[in-house]
Coordinates of C-alpha atoms in Angstrom, one line a residue:
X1 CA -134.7 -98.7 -82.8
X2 CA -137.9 -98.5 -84.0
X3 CA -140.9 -100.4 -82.2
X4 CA -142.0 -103.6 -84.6
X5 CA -138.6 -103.6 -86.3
X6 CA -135.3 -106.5 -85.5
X7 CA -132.4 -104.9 -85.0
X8 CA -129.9 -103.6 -87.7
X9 CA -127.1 -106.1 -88.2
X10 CA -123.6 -104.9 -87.0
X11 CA -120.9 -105.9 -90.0
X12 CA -117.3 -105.3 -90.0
X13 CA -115.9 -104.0 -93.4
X14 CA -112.1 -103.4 -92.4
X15 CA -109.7 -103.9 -89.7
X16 CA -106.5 -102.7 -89.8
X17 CA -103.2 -102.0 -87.3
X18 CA -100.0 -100.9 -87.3
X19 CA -96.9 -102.9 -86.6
X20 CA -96.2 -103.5 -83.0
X21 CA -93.1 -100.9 -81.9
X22 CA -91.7 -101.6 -78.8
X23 CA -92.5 -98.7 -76.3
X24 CA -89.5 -96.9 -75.4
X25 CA -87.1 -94.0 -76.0
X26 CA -85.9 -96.3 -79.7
X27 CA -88.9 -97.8 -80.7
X28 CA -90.0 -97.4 -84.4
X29 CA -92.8 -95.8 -83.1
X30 CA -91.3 -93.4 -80.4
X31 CA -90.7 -90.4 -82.1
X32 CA -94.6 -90.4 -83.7
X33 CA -97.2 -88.3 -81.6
X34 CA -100.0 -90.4 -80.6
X35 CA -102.2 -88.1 -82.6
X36 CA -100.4 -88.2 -85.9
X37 CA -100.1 -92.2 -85.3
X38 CA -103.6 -92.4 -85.1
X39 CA -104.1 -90.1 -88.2
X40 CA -102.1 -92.2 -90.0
X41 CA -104.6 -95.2 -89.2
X42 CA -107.3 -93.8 -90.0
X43 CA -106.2 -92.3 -93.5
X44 CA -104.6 -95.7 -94.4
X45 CA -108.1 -97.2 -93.4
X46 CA -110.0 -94.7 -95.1
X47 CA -108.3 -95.0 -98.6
X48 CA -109.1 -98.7 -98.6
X49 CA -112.4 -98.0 -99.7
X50 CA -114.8 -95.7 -102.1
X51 CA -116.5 -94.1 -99.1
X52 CA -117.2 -90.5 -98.0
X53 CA -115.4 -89.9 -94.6
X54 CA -118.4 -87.7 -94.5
X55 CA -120.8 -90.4 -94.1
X56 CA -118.8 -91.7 -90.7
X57 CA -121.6 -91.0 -88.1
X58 CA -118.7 -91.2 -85.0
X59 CA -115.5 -91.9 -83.9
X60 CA -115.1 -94.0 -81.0
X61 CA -111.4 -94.8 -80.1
X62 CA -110.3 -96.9 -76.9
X63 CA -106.8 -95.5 -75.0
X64 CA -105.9 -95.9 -71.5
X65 CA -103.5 -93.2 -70.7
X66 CA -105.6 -89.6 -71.5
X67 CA -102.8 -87.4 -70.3
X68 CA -100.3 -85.2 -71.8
X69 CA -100.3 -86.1 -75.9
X70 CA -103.1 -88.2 -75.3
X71 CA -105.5 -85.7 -72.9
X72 CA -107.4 -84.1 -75.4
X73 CA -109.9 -86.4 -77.4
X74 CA -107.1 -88.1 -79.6
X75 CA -110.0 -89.4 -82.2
X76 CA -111.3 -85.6 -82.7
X77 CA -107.4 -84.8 -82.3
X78 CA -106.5 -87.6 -84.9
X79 CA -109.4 -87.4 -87.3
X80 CA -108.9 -83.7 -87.8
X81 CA -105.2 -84.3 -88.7
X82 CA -106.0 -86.2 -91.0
X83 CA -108.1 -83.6 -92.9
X84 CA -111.2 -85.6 -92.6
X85 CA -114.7 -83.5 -92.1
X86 CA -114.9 -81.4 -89.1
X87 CA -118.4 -82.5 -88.9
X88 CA -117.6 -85.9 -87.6
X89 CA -117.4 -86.1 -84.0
X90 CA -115.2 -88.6 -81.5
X91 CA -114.9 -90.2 -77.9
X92 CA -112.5 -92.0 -76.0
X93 CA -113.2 -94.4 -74.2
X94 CA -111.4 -96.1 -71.1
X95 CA -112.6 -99.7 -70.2
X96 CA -108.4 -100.2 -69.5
X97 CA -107.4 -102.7 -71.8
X98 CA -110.9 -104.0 -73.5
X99 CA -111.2 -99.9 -74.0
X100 CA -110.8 -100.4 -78.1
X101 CA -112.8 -103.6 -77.7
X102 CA -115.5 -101.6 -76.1
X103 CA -115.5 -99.6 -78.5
X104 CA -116.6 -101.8 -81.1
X105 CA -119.4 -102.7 -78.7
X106 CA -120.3 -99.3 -78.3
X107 CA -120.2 -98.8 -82.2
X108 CA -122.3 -102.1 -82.9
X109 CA -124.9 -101.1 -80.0
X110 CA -125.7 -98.3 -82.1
X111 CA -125.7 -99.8 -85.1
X112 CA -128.1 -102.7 -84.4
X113 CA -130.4 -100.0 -82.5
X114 CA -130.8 -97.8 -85.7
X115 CA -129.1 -94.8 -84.0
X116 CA -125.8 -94.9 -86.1
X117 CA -125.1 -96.3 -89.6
X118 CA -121.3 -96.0 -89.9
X119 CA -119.0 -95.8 -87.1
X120 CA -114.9 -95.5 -87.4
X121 CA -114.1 -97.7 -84.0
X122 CA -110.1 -97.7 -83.4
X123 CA -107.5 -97.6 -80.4
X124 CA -104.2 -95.8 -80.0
X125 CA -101.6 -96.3 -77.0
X126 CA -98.2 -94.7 -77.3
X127 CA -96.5 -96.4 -74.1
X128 CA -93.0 -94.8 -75.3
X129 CA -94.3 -91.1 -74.7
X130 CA -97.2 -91.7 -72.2
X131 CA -95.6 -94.2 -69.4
X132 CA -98.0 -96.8 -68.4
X133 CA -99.9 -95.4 -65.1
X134 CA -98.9 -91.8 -65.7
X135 CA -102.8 -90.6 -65.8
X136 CA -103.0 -91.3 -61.9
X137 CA -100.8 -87.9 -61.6
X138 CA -99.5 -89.9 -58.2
X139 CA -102.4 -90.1 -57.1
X140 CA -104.8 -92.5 -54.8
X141 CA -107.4 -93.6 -57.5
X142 CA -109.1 -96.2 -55.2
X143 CA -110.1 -94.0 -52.4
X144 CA -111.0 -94.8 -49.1
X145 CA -114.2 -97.7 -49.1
X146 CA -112.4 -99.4 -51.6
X147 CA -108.9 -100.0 -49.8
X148 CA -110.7 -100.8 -46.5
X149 CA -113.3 -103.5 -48.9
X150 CA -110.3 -105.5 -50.1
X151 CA -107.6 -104.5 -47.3
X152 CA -105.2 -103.9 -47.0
X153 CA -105.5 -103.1 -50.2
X154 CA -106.0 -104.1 -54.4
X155 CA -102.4 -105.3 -55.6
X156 CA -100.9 -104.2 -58.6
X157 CA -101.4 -106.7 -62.0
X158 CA -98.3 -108.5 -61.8
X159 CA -99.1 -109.6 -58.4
X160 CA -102.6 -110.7 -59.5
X161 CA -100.8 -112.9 -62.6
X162 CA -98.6 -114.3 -59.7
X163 CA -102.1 -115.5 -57.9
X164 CA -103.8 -116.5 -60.9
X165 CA -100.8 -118.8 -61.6
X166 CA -101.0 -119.7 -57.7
X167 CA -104.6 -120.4 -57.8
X168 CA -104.3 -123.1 -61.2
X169 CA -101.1 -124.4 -60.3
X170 CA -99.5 -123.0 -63.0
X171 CA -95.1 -123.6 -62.8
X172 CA -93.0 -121.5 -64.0
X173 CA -92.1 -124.1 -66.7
X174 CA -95.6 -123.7 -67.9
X175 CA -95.5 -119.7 -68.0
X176 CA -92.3 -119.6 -70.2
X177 CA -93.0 -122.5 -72.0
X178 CA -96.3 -120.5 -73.3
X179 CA -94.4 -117.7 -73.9
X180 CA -91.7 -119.5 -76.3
X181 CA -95.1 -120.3 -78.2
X182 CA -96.2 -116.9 -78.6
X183 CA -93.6 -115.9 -80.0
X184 CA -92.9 -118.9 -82.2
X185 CA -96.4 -118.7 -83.7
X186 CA -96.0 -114.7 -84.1
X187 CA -92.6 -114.9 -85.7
X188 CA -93.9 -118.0 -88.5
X189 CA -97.3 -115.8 -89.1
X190 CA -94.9 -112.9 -89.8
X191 CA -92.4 -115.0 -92.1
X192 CA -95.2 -116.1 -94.0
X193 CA -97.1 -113.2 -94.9
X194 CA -100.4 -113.8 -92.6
X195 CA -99.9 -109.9 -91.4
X196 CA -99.7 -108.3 -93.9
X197 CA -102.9 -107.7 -94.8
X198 CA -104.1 -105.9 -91.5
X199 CA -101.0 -103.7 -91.3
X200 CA -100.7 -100.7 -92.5
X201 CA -97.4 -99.1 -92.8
X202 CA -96.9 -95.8 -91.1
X203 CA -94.2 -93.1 -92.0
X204 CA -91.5 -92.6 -89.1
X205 CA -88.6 -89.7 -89.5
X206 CA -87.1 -93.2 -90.4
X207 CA -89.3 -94.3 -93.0
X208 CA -92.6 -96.5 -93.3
X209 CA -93.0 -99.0 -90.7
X210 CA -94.6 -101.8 -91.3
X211 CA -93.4 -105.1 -89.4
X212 CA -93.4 -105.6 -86.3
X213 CA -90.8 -105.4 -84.2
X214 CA -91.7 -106.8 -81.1
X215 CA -91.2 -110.3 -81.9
X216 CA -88.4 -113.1 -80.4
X217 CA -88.1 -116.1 -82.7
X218 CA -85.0 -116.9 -81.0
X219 CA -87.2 -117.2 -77.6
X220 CA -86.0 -120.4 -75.6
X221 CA -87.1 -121.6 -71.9
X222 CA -84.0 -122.2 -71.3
X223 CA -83.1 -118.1 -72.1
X224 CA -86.6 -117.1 -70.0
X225 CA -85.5 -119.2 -67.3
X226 CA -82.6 -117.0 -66.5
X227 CA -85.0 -113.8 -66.1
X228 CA -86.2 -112.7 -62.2
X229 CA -89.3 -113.0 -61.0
X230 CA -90.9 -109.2 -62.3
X231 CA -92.9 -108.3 -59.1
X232 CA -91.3 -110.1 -56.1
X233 CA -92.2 -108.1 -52.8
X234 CA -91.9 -109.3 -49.3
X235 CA -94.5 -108.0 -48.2
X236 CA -97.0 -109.1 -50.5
X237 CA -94.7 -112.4 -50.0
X238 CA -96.1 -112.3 -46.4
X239 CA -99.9 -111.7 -48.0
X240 CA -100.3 -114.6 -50.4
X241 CA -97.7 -117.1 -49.0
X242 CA -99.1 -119.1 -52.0
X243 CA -97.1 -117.4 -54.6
X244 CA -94.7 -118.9 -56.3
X245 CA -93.2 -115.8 -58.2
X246 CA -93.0 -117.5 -61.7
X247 CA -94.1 -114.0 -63.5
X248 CA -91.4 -112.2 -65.2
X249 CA -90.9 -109.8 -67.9
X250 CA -90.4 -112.5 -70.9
X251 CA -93.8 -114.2 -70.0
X252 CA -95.8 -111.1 -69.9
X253 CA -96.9 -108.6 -72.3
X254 CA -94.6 -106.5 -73.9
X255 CA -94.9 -102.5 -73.3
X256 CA -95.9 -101.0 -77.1
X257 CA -96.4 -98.5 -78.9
X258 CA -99.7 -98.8 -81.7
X259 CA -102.5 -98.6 -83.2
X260 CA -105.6 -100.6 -84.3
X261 CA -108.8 -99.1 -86.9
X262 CA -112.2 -100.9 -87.6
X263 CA -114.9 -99.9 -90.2
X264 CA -118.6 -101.1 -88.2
X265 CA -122.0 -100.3 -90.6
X266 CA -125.6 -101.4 -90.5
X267 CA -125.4 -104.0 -92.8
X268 CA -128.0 -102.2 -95.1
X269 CA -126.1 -99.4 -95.3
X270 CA -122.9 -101.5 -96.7
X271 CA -125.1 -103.0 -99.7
X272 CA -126.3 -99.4 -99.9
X273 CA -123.0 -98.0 -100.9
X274 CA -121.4 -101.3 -102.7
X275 CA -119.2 -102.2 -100.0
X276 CA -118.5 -106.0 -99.1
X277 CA -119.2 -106.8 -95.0
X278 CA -116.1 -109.2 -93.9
X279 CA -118.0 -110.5 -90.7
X280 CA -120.4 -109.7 -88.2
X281 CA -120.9 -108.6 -84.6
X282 CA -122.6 -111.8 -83.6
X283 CA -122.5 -111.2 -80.0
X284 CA -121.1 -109.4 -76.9
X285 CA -120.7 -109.7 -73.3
X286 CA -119.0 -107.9 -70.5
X287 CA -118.3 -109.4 -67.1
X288 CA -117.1 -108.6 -63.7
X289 CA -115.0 -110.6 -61.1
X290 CA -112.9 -110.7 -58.4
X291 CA -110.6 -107.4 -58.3
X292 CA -108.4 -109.1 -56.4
X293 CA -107.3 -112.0 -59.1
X294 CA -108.3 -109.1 -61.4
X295 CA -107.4 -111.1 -64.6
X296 CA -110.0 -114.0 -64.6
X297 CA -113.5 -112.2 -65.6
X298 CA -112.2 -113.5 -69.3
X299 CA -113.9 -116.9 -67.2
X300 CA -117.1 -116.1 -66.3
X301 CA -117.3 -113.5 -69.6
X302 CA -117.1 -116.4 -72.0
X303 CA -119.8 -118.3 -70.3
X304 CA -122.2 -115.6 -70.5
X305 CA -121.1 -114.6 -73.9
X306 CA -121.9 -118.3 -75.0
X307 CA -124.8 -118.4 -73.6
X308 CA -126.3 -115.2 -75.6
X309 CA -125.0 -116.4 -78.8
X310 CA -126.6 -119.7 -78.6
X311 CA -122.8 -121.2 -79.4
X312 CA -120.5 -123.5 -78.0
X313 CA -116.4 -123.5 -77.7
X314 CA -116.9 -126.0 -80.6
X315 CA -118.2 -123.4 -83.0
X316 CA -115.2 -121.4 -82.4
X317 CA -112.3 -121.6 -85.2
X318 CA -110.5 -119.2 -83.8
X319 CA -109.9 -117.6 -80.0
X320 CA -108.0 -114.5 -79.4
X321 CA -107.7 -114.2 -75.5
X322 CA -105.4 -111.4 -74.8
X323 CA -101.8 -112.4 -73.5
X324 CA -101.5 -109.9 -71.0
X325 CA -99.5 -112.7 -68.6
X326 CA -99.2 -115.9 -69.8
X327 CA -101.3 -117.0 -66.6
X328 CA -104.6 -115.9 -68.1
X329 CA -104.8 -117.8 -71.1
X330 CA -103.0 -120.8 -69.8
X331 CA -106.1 -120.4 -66.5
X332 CA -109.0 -119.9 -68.8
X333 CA -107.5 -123.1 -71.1
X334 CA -108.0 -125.0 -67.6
X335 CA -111.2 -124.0 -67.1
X336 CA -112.5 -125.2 -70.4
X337 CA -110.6 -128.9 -71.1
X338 CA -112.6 -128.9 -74.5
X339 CA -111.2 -126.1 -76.1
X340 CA -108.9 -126.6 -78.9
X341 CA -105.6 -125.1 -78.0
X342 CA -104.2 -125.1 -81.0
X343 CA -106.7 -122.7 -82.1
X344 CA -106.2 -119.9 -79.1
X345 CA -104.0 -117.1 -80.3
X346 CA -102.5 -119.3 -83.2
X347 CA -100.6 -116.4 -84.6
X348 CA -99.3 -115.7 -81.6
X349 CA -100.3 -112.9 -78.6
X350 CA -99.3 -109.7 -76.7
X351 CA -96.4 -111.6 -75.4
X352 CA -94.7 -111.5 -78.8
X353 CA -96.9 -108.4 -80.7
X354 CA -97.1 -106.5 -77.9
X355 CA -99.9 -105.0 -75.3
X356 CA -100.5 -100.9 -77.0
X357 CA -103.2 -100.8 -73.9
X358 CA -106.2 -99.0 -75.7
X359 CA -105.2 -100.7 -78.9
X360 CA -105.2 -104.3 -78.3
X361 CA -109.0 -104.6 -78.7
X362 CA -109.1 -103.5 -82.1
X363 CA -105.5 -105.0 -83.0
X364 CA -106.7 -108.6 -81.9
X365 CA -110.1 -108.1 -84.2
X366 CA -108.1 -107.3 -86.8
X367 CA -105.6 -110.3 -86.1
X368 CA -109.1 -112.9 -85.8
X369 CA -110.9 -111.6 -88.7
X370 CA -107.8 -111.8 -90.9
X371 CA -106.6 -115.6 -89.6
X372 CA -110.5 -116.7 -90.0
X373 CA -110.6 -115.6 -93.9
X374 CA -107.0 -117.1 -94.2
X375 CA -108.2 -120.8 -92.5
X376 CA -111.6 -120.6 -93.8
X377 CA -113.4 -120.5 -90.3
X378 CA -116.6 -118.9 -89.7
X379 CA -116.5 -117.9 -85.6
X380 CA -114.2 -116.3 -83.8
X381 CA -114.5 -115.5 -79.8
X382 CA -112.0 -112.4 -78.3
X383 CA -111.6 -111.7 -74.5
X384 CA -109.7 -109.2 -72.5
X385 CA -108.6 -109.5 -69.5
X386 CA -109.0 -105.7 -68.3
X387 CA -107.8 -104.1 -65.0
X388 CA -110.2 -104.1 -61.7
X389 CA -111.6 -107.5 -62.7
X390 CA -113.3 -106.8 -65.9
X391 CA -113.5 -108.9 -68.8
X392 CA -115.1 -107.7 -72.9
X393 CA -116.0 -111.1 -74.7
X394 CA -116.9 -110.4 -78.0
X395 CA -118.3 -113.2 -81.0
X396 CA -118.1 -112.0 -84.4
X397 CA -119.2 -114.1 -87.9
X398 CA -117.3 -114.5 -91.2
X399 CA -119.1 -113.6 -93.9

């Protein structure tokens, strides 16, 4: 940025995702490379709009799991197979599940300092044909300081959900109870029609998918009630005597397969080249916290986030906080009595659209941006949850 001159505004001129595929040998997504799915995005993104894919300054696309299909730059990998201009580069970027998130942070960073004018930001995560985890190899990622800091040891995220729920006094009632809402608000946004303006279909073997699939209207607490506890151990029993073991699979997020694209530009740049800005990057936050809980940074991330946007929960028409567990949303709605629950995750969350890891960031932009121009709101605050005890908070502006 140049010294004398205010910062480049950051505006958002598209945000689009696939439909949510459940992740497994069957999904409508399984038998898609996670380079060609991301290809896909970006072409359908692209072709939305009377701009030169040669004027795209980078690429900068979240995913969790670089191994295997994903291991080799899947936004170069992507953007090439989609016969876009060599001449635009890519990264991939890791910040677990904020990593797409991020990378709209990343994107508008260089934006408002004048270093970049038009940045693609997206996420891909094919869960069906890169397991969850696979990266660590069966490895030791935490080595030895780190195991001897938090001994006898960091517990997996299932167990953290369990002492998150512990820690709020959060039932089991409660947990399923929330997730019978997810997918009740998911299933009447996708009767109604309030996706289908961020998805874009994507060709299959099987044909264009384009709805997602991932969704249980028939969801009761009576049928979640009859699932197991998910992550019951007795030796972590023995640890944290405290938990209940209320977290199971139909009140946490579902493994998925998608992805998620975002058009970022200096705001002079859009007027430049005739486009119309939908919103802008108002402000952004990241946030660490306990490890441990690992799920409750979305806490102390909204509180600084707030703070630097000179806003209050009250501004807010819409919060996407990422369903990862029902325990985090249903914690952070305890911690801040004034919210408006009605207005977090009204369409629904990862517990009904699904959790595409290195997607989500971008696929719950796309889900805010879309509900704020359909209700008329102006604000809309997004946090993730993100593994090690991380949080992305993230305010962006209707225009």
């Amino acid at each position: 940025m140049q010294q004398g001159h205010p910062p480049a505004e950051a505006v958002i001129v598209d945000a689009v995702r696939t439909a949510s595929a459940r992740g497994r040998p069957g999904g409508a997504l399984a038998d898609v490379h996670p380079v060609d799915l991301l290809a896909r995005t970006f072409t359908a993104l692209l072709a939305r709009h009377d701009l030169a894919p040669g004027l795209v300054d980078d690429v900068l696309v979240g995913c969790v799991s670089q191994v295997g299909e994903q291991s080799a730059t899947p936004g170069r990998m992507a953007w090439l197979a989609a016969g876009l201009p060599p001449h635009v580069p890519a990264a991939t970027i890791d910040r677990k599940c904020g990593s797409s998130q991020q990378a709209l942070h990343f994107a508008a960073q260089a934006v408002m300092s004048g270093c970049q004018d038009v940045v693609v930001v997206a996420g891909v995560e094919s869960m069906s044909r890169v397991p969850m985890g696979s990266a660590r190899a069966g490895a030791d990622p935490y080595g030895t300081a780190v195991g001897e800091r938090y001994a006898p040891g960091l517990v997996p995220q299932g167990v953290a959900a369990e002492l998150v729920a512990a820690r709020w006094k959060l039932g089991r009632d409660d947990l399923d109870a929330y997730a019978v809402r997810s997918h009740r608000l998911a299933a009447a946004a996708r009767d109604s029609g309030a996706f289908d303006r961020e998805i874009v279909p994507v060709g299959t073997p099987a044909g264009a998918f384009a709805r997602d699939e991932t969704i249980r209207p028939d969801s009761t607490v009576e049928r979640l009630a009859a699932l197991r506890p998910a992550f019951a151990r007795d030796d972590v029993a023995a640890r944290f005597p405290e938990i209940g073991w209320h977290v199971t699979a139909g009140n946490s997020s579902q493994i998925t397969d998608g992805a998620a694209a975002l058009l970022v530009m200096s705001a002079g740049r859009c007027a430049e080249l005739g486009l119309t800005p939908r919103a802008r990057v108002h402000a952004m936050a990241v946030c660490g916290d306990d490890p441990l809980l690992m799920l409750t940074a979305p806490i102390p991330a909204t509180r600084r986030v707030l703070e630097r946007s000179g806003l209050t929960l009250a501004d807010m028409d819409h919060i996407e906080i990422n369903e990862a567990f029902a325990s985090v949303p249903l914690a952070w709605l305890a911690e801040f009595p004034d919210a408006d629950p009605a207005r977090v995750n009204p369409r629904g969350g990862a517990i009904a659209l699904g959790h595409p890891l290195g997607a989500s960031g971008a696929r719950l932009t796309a889900t805010m941006l879309h509900a704020l121009e359909d209700g008329g709101g102006r604000y809309g605050l997004q946090l993730m949850c993100e593994a090690g005890g991380m949080a992305n908070a993230t305010v962006i502006e209707r225009l």
